[in-house]
Structures are given as C-alpha cells and as structure tokens.
Amino acid sequence: MTRAIFSWMAGLSCMLSAATWADTSDYQLTNINPQPLHGPWTLVQLPDQSWVVTERRGNLVLIKPDGSMTRTKVPLPGLYFKGQGGLLDFALAQDFALSGKVLLTYAQGTDEANRLVVVSATYEDDALTDITPILTLQPDRATPVHFAGRLAVMSDGTWLVSSGDGFDYREQAQVISSHLGKILRFREDGSPAQDHPFAEAPYVYSLGHRNPQGLLINPATQQIIEHEHGPAGGDEINVIAAGENYGWPVITNGKDYSGARITPFEQYAGMQQPAYDWTPSVAPSGMALYQHTLFSELTGHLLVTTLKAQSLLSVNISGTPVRSERIFATIDQRLRDVAVGQDGAIYVLTDGSKAGIIKVTPAE
C-alpha cells in the first residue's frame, strides 16, 4: 500500500490533518508477550530489559528478555476493580537499581465510596514486598471512572500524580481543597513537597483537569507535559506549571456527550490554553517522549497512544504550528500505553481482554 493511501486512511479514521508517517516497508512489528494480557494499563522496562505490565484486576506481569512470562497477584487493600478502576500505574524510583523502590496507583473502595491511592513498595525477585499506602486522595466519589492515576518523578526526587475529576464531580476540579481534577506533588514518603504553590492546599500542583492519562517530564528541559480526555471533543496536551489553572470545566473545546454545551467559555482570564487540542476526540491514553536515533525522525516528539482513534500519534509540541501525525499505520486497534525501550524500539501496549505488546523497529 502506498504512502498516499496510508495518509488518506489516517485522515479518515483519526480525523487528523497530518499525513501518516511511515509506510509498511519502513518498519516491522513483533508481538513480544507469549500469552495474552488481560485488561492492561501500563508497561515499564526494568534495567535488565524485562518488561512489567499492570493488569487492572490487580496483577503484575513480568516478561523477561528470554520470553518467559509470569503473572503475580498484588495484595492491594480494598482494590476496586470496576469501570476504569483497578491497578493502574507502576513507576520506578530514581534509585531503583539500588533500592528496588517502586510506586503504584490503584482504585480502592466500593461503588458508594472509592478513591485513588498511591502506594510504595519494593520490587525484587519478581515480587512486591513492603506495600505501604503513602497518599490517599480525597474526597471519596461514587463513580467507577476518571481516576487518572499516572505517576512521574521529578529531578529533585519528588513525585507527581494525576487525579481525575470523578466524572460526576467535575466542579471539584476548581475546588482547591479537593484532590479531584488535579495534579498533585508529594515526597516519596507521601508528605507534601515543601515549595508548594497553594498555602491552603499543600499537595496541589495544578488544577482544572478532567481525566489526565498521560504525564511525563522531559529530562533535558524539566518541562512537565500532560494529556487528558475531554468530553465529546477537547482532548488536550498541556505544559504544566506550578500553581496554574487549566480550566476544566470552566473552559473546554468539547461538549457534553448529549451534545449540550458544558460552558459558554473556550477562554477565561487566569486559565491556561492547551498546547494542543484534539477535536473530535481521539481518547489519548499513554504517552512517552522519544529520545533515540533508531527512529531519527521522531527524536524529541511525544508518542501518544489512543483508544478511540485506535492509532499511535506523534506530536511535536515544539513545532509551529503543533502537529499531530498518525504513525505506523498498520497498528489499527485500541492502544493503552507506549514506551521507548533501551534499544530505541517503540513498544505499544494494546487494550482489552486479549492484549499484547507490539515491538516496532525499522525494517531490516
């Protein structure tokens, strides 16, 4: 199939203005998991090149370089596995190679009262020990959706975690005393960082978010980049700064799922505009920053997996204008997360009950 036909398919299925980046002759796809994954949420590479995948029902799956695969149930107190809830993110501490320290996020509670929890643990010999809750977000909600839960560690060793608005509680995203609809910053023991921007809310780093699924820090610039789901339209990429308000639900480019207007405002004083907006929605999920020479055309670009658009996107937020391009056009299914391997290959985690990890490399 020619590059032109791929470009037409990308524009039709994703409603994106940019062309498809690569022809099938340019790359090859390999599935690296020997058995299916069940409802995965994230994938992380360990220093020994093994991959860890979380499954929302509460499992950690380890896939070693030799192809062996093990699944371990994580003893998480009160795990709430329903809707978008369950075991979510898994992230390595800066000193992981020495300490084995990791952080995880998961949904905890019941239908009537649930919440996002951050726990610390030690990961060694393919098992988690010393599982300790360090941050419990408040207030409780009575919805099984919009938990967010993405983790990122800053250069000073403090952490960020994204928190969703709970769907039915969207006004809480503008309430400074609430953890809903925020990005929170904390120390590795769960205490608030010292230099917080809001005296009355020591954990809140930024506010006005809907359901942030992507969160990373550019190691070269220390720029914090986040993406989040809008409603029907208005999916966003934001460059996050301490103390800023990103508008939800006062400003949005999306509408309610019924077609009704959520707000009359697309701009408002004191509220930040997104670095990039997807309207119609693509439903962004995972995100990684590509910094390798294997795919030199992508160096410095964000890689974004999508659920609704069923494609992997490349976004260069330093460009003028910012562009979103579909890449690797033969990956055409719901995608949950993306990571860049130590080898420079791109690893894409698919979504669903029979999911897999697709390794993308240049064609030989």
Short mmCIF file of C-alpha atoms in Angstrom, two decimals:
data_model
loop_
_atom_site.label_atom_id
_atom_site.label_comp_id
_atom_site.label_asym_id
_atom_site.label_seq_id
_atom_site.Cartn_x
_atom_site.Cartn_y
_atom_site.Cartn_z
CA MET A 1 0.00 0.00 0.00
CA THR A 2 1.43 3.41 -0.90
CA ARG A 3 2.21 6.29 1.46
CA ALA A 4 -0.60 8.32 -0.11
CA ILE A 5 -3.21 5.65 0.63
CA PHE A 6 -1.95 5.35 4.22
CA SER A 7 -2.27 9.14 4.58
CA TRP A 8 -5.88 9.02 3.35
CA MET A 9 -6.72 6.23 5.82
CA ALA A 10 -5.15 8.14 8.73
CA GLY A 11 -7.13 11.29 7.95
CA LEU A 12 -10.37 9.33 7.60
CA SER A 13 -10.10 7.18 10.72
CA CYS A 14 -8.49 9.71 13.09
CA MET A 15 -9.77 12.96 11.57
CA LEU A 16 -6.25 14.35 11.85
CA SER A 17 -4.83 16.93 9.49
CA ALA A 18 -1.39 15.34 9.18
CA ALA A 19 -0.18 12.51 7.00
CA THR A 20 0.83 9.04 8.10
CA TRP A 21 4.50 8.95 8.98
CA ALA A 22 5.66 5.55 7.78
CA ASP A 23 4.93 3.02 5.05
CA THR A 24 4.86 -0.69 5.91
CA SER A 25 8.15 -1.11 4.08
CA ASP A 26 9.81 1.18 6.65
CA TYR A 27 9.22 -0.82 9.83
CA GLN A 28 8.36 -4.21 11.27
CA LEU A 29 6.07 -5.27 14.11
CA THR A 30 6.73 -8.09 16.59
CA ASN A 31 4.48 -9.27 19.42
CA ILE A 32 6.69 -9.92 22.46
CA ASN A 33 4.26 -11.40 25.02
CA PRO A 34 3.90 -15.20 24.81
CA GLN A 35 0.36 -15.24 26.29
CA PRO A 36 -2.41 -12.61 26.18
CA LEU A 37 -2.58 -9.79 28.69
CA HIS A 38 -5.91 -9.14 30.41
CA GLY A 39 -7.03 -5.53 30.74
CA PRO A 40 -3.52 -3.99 30.99
CA TRP A 41 -2.90 -0.35 31.90
CA THR A 42 0.81 0.43 31.70
CA LEU A 43 4.17 -1.08 30.74
CA VAL A 44 7.57 -0.23 32.20
CA GLN A 45 11.01 -1.54 31.29
CA LEU A 46 13.36 -2.64 34.08
CA PRO A 47 17.15 -2.12 33.97
CA ASP A 48 17.65 -5.79 32.98
CA GLN A 49 15.42 -5.14 29.91
CA SER A 50 12.48 -7.11 31.31
CA TRP A 51 9.02 -5.54 30.99
CA VAL A 52 6.47 -5.11 33.77
CA VAL A 53 2.80 -4.70 32.85
CA THR A 54 -0.03 -3.89 35.25
CA GLU A 55 -3.42 -5.53 34.78
CA ARG A 56 -6.31 -3.64 36.32
CA ARG A 57 -7.70 -6.72 38.06
CA GLY A 58 -4.65 -6.49 40.33
CA ASN A 59 -1.86 -8.42 38.60
CA LEU A 60 1.73 -7.61 37.76
CA VAL A 61 3.00 -9.40 34.67
CA LEU A 62 6.74 -9.80 34.13
CA ILE A 63 8.05 -10.54 30.64
CA LYS A 64 11.76 -11.36 30.60
CA PRO A 65 14.16 -10.93 27.67
CA ASP A 66 14.18 -14.72 27.15
CA GLY A 67 10.41 -14.60 26.50
CA SER A 68 9.28 -16.16 29.78
CA MET A 69 6.22 -14.60 31.39
CA THR A 70 4.91 -14.70 34.97
CA ARG A 71 1.77 -13.21 36.48
CA THR A 72 1.60 -12.25 40.18
CA LYS A 73 -1.43 -11.07 42.18
CA VAL A 74 -0.66 -7.88 44.12
CA PRO A 75 -2.17 -7.79 47.64
CA LEU A 76 -3.69 -4.31 47.45
CA PRO A 77 -6.05 -3.49 50.34
CA GLY A 78 -9.59 -2.80 49.10
CA LEU A 79 -8.80 -2.97 45.36
CA TYR A 80 -11.77 -1.55 43.42
CA PHE A 81 -11.81 -3.29 40.04
CA LYS A 82 -14.74 -1.85 38.14
CA GLY A 83 -15.25 0.51 35.21
CA GLN A 84 -11.93 2.30 34.79
CA GLY A 85 -10.79 1.34 38.29
CA GLY A 86 -8.25 -1.23 39.40
CA LEU A 87 -4.45 -1.42 39.49
CA LEU A 88 -3.15 1.41 37.32
CA ASP A 89 0.38 2.82 37.19
CA PHE A 90 3.76 1.34 38.13
CA ALA A 91 6.83 3.60 38.26
CA LEU A 92 10.47 3.15 39.24
CA ALA A 93 12.09 5.35 41.87
CA GLN A 94 15.24 7.20 40.85
CA ASP A 95 17.39 4.81 42.90
CA PHE A 96 15.52 1.69 41.81
CA ALA A 97 18.70 -0.12 40.72
CA LEU A 98 19.94 0.03 44.32
CA SER A 99 16.75 0.10 46.40
CA GLY A 100 14.16 -1.73 44.29
CA LYS A 101 11.72 1.03 45.29
CA VAL A 102 8.61 1.50 43.13
CA LEU A 103 5.36 3.44 43.37
CA LEU A 104 1.96 2.22 42.20
CA THR A 105 -1.51 3.73 41.92
CA TYR A 106 -4.81 1.91 42.25
CA ALA A 107 -8.51 2.49 42.82
CA GLN A 108 -9.72 1.50 46.28
CA GLY A 109 -13.16 1.24 47.87
CA THR A 110 -16.72 0.40 46.89
CA ASP A 111 -19.40 1.59 44.48
CA GLU A 112 -20.60 4.05 47.12
CA ALA A 113 -17.18 5.38 48.16
CA ASN A 114 -13.95 4.95 46.20
CA ARG A 115 -10.73 6.84 45.71
CA LEU A 116 -7.26 6.80 44.12
CA VAL A 117 -4.41 5.56 46.34
CA VAL A 118 -0.64 5.78 45.87
CA VAL A 119 1.46 3.04 47.46
CA SER A 120 5.18 2.46 47.73
CA ALA A 121 6.73 -0.99 47.59
CA THR A 122 9.94 -2.91 47.00
CA TYR A 123 10.17 -4.92 43.78
CA GLU A 124 12.80 -7.64 43.81
CA ASP A 125 12.96 -11.29 42.82
CA ASP A 126 9.92 -10.65 40.63
CA ALA A 127 7.71 -9.88 43.65
CA LEU A 128 6.38 -6.84 45.53
CA THR A 129 7.02 -6.53 49.26
CA ASP A 130 6.62 -3.78 51.87
CA ILE A 131 3.46 -2.46 50.18
CA THR A 132 2.67 0.77 52.03
CA PRO A 133 -0.08 3.32 51.27
CA ILE A 134 1.52 6.77 51.23
CA LEU A 135 -1.18 9.02 49.73
CA THR A 136 -4.96 8.59 49.75
CA LEU A 137 -6.78 11.13 47.61
CA GLN A 138 -9.88 12.86 48.93
CA PRO A 139 -12.80 13.27 48.80
CA ASP A 140 -14.36 9.88 48.05
CA ARG A 141 -16.50 9.51 44.92
CA ALA A 142 -19.35 7.19 43.95
CA THR A 143 -18.36 6.66 40.30
CA PRO A 144 -16.13 3.94 38.75
CA VAL A 145 -14.48 6.25 36.19
CA HIS A 146 -11.99 9.13 35.77
CA PHE A 147 -9.36 8.03 38.26
CA ALA A 148 -6.38 9.14 36.10
CA GLY A 149 -3.51 7.84 38.28
CA ARG A 150 -0.41 8.49 36.18
CA LEU A 151 2.89 8.93 38.08
CA ALA A 152 6.04 10.89 37.19
CA VAL A 153 9.17 11.54 39.25
CA MET A 154 10.85 14.96 39.18
CA SER A 155 14.58 15.64 39.17
CA ASP A 156 14.56 16.53 42.89
CA GLY A 157 13.03 13.15 43.78
CA THR A 158 9.53 14.45 44.46
CA TRP A 159 6.61 12.86 42.61
CA LEU A 160 3.60 13.96 40.60
CA VAL A 161 0.35 12.01 40.30
CA SER A 162 -2.59 12.88 38.08
CA SER A 163 -6.09 12.77 39.53
CA GLY A 164 -9.32 12.67 37.53
CA ASP A 165 -12.48 14.61 38.29
CA GLY A 166 -14.63 11.54 39.05
CA PHE A 167 -16.93 12.37 36.08
CA ASP A 168 -19.98 13.38 38.13
CA TYR A 169 -17.85 15.72 40.26
CA ARG A 170 -16.35 17.94 37.59
CA GLU A 171 -16.86 21.14 39.60
CA GLN A 172 -14.36 19.70 42.12
CA ALA A 173 -11.60 20.33 39.58
CA GLN A 174 -11.89 24.04 40.51
CA VAL A 175 -12.15 23.48 44.28
CA ILE A 176 -8.68 23.98 45.71
CA SER A 177 -9.32 21.87 48.83
CA SER A 178 -10.31 18.83 46.72
CA HIS A 179 -7.83 16.41 45.16
CA LEU A 180 -10.17 15.69 42.24
CA GLY A 181 -9.21 17.11 38.84
CA LYS A 182 -5.68 18.00 39.93
CA ILE A 183 -2.02 17.17 39.52
CA LEU A 184 -0.59 16.57 42.98
CA ARG A 185 3.03 16.75 44.13
CA PHE A 186 4.46 14.82 47.06
CA ARG A 187 7.61 13.36 48.56
CA GLU A 188 8.42 9.69 48.26
CA ASP A 189 7.09 9.09 51.78
CA GLY A 190 3.75 10.67 50.85
CA SER A 191 4.23 14.00 52.61
CA PRO A 192 3.71 17.23 50.63
CA ALA A 193 6.67 18.89 48.94
CA GLN A 194 7.96 21.99 50.72
CA ASP A 195 7.69 24.52 47.89
CA HIS A 196 4.00 24.02 47.07
CA PRO A 197 2.18 26.81 45.18
CA PHE A 198 -1.01 26.86 47.29
CA ALA A 199 -0.63 27.51 51.01
CA GLU A 200 -4.13 26.17 51.72
CA ALA A 201 -3.65 23.02 49.61
CA PRO A 202 -0.10 21.68 50.06
CA TYR A 203 -0.48 18.73 47.66
CA VAL A 204 -2.00 20.64 44.72
CA TYR A 205 0.46 21.47 41.94
CA SER A 206 -2.07 22.42 39.24
CA LEU A 207 -5.84 22.35 38.91
CA GLY A 208 -8.62 22.37 36.32
CA HIS A 209 -8.02 18.89 34.84
CA ARG A 210 -10.63 16.38 33.66
CA ASN A 211 -9.05 12.92 33.29
CA PRO A 212 -5.25 13.13 32.82
CA GLN A 213 -3.98 9.85 31.37
CA GLY A 214 -0.53 10.94 30.19
CA LEU A 215 2.14 12.58 32.37
CA LEU A 216 5.88 12.85 31.81
CA ILE A 217 8.87 15.09 32.47
CA ASN A 218 11.34 15.94 29.72
CA PRO A 219 14.71 15.09 31.32
CA ALA A 220 16.55 17.64 29.18
CA THR A 221 14.30 20.64 29.90
CA GLN A 222 12.40 19.50 33.05
CA GLN A 223 9.22 20.52 31.21
CA ILE A 224 6.15 18.75 32.62
CA ILE A 225 3.80 17.53 29.89
CA GLU A 226 0.31 16.14 30.46
CA HIS A 227 -2.57 14.99 28.29
CA GLU A 228 -6.16 14.43 29.29
CA HIS A 229 -9.51 13.31 27.97
CA GLY A 230 -12.03 15.98 27.14
CA PRO A 231 -15.73 15.13 26.86
CA ALA A 232 -17.00 14.94 23.25
CA GLY A 233 -14.02 16.84 21.86
CA GLY A 234 -11.46 18.91 23.71
CA ASP A 235 -8.80 16.26 24.40
CA GLU A 236 -5.73 18.26 25.40
CA ILE A 237 -1.98 18.34 25.74
CA ASN A 238 -0.86 20.80 28.42
CA VAL A 239 2.54 22.06 29.51
CA ILE A 240 2.18 22.13 33.29
CA ALA A 241 3.47 24.91 35.54
CA ALA A 242 3.14 25.11 39.31
CA GLY A 243 0.03 26.93 40.50
CA GLU A 244 -1.65 27.22 37.11
CA ASN A 245 -5.32 26.55 36.33
CA TYR A 246 -6.03 24.53 33.16
CA GLY A 247 -9.67 25.43 33.03
CA TRP A 248 -11.87 22.37 33.31
CA PRO A 249 -14.88 22.65 33.42
CA VAL A 250 -14.96 26.46 33.04
CA ILE A 251 -13.28 26.33 29.62
CA THR A 252 -13.23 23.48 27.11
CA ASN A 253 -13.39 22.94 23.36
CA GLY A 254 -15.62 19.91 23.89
CA LYS A 255 -19.31 19.38 24.50
CA ASP A 256 -21.20 17.05 26.81
CA TYR A 257 -21.87 13.56 25.45
CA SER A 258 -25.52 14.58 24.98
CA GLY A 259 -24.38 17.38 22.67
CA ALA A 260 -25.23 20.05 25.25
CA ARG A 261 -22.80 22.86 25.99
CA ILE A 262 -20.85 22.42 29.21
CA THR A 263 -19.79 26.04 29.38
CA PRO A 264 -20.05 29.14 27.16
CA PHE A 265 -16.30 29.73 27.50
CA GLU A 266 -13.36 28.48 25.48
CA GLN A 267 -11.12 31.09 27.11
CA TYR A 268 -11.22 32.70 30.55
CA ALA A 269 -8.92 35.07 32.43
CA GLY A 270 -6.37 33.25 34.57
CA MET A 271 -6.89 29.89 32.86
CA GLN A 272 -4.36 28.29 30.53
CA GLN A 273 -4.94 27.26 26.93
CA PRO A 274 -3.77 23.80 25.85
CA ALA A 275 -0.57 23.35 23.88
CA TYR A 276 -2.60 21.13 21.54
CA ASP A 277 -6.27 20.22 21.24
CA TRP A 278 -7.86 17.17 19.60
CA THR A 279 -11.40 17.91 18.47
CA PRO A 280 -13.01 15.50 17.62
CA SER A 281 -11.68 13.36 20.46
CA VAL A 282 -9.01 10.69 19.98
CA ALA A 283 -9.13 9.46 23.64
CA PRO A 284 -5.39 9.66 24.47
CA SER A 285 -4.11 7.02 26.89
CA GLY A 286 -0.34 6.55 27.37
CA MET A 287 2.49 8.88 26.40
CA ALA A 288 6.27 8.70 26.02
CA LEU A 289 9.00 11.06 24.85
CA TYR A 290 11.13 9.63 22.05
CA GLN A 291 14.84 10.35 22.53
CA HIS A 292 16.80 7.89 20.42
CA THR A 293 18.33 7.67 16.96
CA LEU A 294 16.67 4.42 15.86
CA PHE A 295 13.71 6.41 14.51
CA SER A 296 15.58 9.69 13.99
CA GLU A 297 12.53 11.44 12.51
CA LEU A 298 10.75 11.05 15.85
CA THR A 299 13.52 12.31 18.15
CA GLY A 300 12.08 14.88 20.54
CA HIS A 301 8.48 14.02 19.68
CA LEU A 302 5.76 12.84 22.03
CA LEU A 303 4.34 9.41 21.29
CA VAL A 304 0.67 9.14 22.26
CA THR A 305 -1.48 6.01 22.22
CA THR A 306 -5.20 6.44 21.63
CA LEU A 307 -8.29 4.40 22.38
CA LYS A 308 -10.99 5.97 20.23
CA ALA A 309 -8.73 6.82 17.28
CA GLN A 310 -7.08 3.37 17.56
CA SER A 311 -3.68 4.64 16.50
CA LEU A 312 -0.26 5.77 17.67
CA LEU A 313 0.32 9.50 17.24
CA SER A 314 3.46 11.61 17.08
CA VAL A 315 3.18 15.17 18.42
CA ASN A 316 5.95 17.75 18.19
CA ILE A 317 4.88 20.39 20.70
CA SER A 318 7.91 22.50 19.80
CA GLY A 319 6.68 22.88 16.24
CA THR A 320 4.90 25.90 14.80
CA PRO A 321 2.13 25.02 14.46
CA VAL A 322 2.00 21.96 16.69
CA ARG A 323 1.12 18.91 14.59
CA SER A 324 -0.37 15.52 15.44
CA GLU A 325 0.52 12.74 12.99
CA ARG A 326 -0.53 9.14 12.84
CA ILE A 327 2.48 6.80 12.68
CA PHE A 328 2.88 3.08 11.99
CA ALA A 329 -0.46 2.91 10.19
CA THR A 330 -0.86 -0.87 10.39
CA ILE A 331 -1.32 -0.59 14.18
CA ASP A 332 -5.08 -0.13 13.99
CA GLN A 333 -6.65 -1.08 17.32
CA ARG A 334 -7.33 0.36 20.77
CA LEU A 335 -3.99 1.22 22.33
CA ARG A 336 -3.40 1.60 26.07
CA ASP A 337 0.22 2.68 26.57
CA VAL A 338 3.56 3.27 24.87
CA ALA A 339 7.20 3.13 26.00
CA VAL A 340 10.60 3.58 24.40
CA GLY A 341 12.91 0.66 25.05
CA GLN A 342 16.57 0.86 25.92
CA ASP A 343 17.20 -0.38 22.37
CA GLY A 344 15.33 2.58 20.86
CA ALA A 345 12.44 0.42 19.67
CA ILE A 346 8.90 1.61 20.36
CA TYR A 347 6.77 -0.73 22.47
CA VAL A 348 3.00 -0.33 22.18
CA LEU A 349 0.60 -1.91 24.67
CA THR A 350 -2.78 -2.78 23.18
CA ASP A 351 -6.04 -2.66 25.11
CA GLY A 352 -8.67 -5.22 26.06
CA SER A 353 -9.07 -8.73 27.43
CA LYS A 354 -6.58 -10.28 24.96
CA ALA A 355 -3.98 -7.55 24.74
CA GLY A 356 -0.36 -7.64 23.69
CA ILE A 357 2.88 -5.67 23.43
CA ILE A 358 3.91 -4.73 19.90
CA LYS A 359 7.59 -4.00 19.34
CA VAL A 360 8.19 -1.58 16.45
CA THR A 361 11.61 -1.49 14.80
CA PRO A 362 12.91 -0.28 11.42
CA ALA A 363 12.69 -2.85 8.68
CA GLU A 364 15.90 -4.75 8.10
#
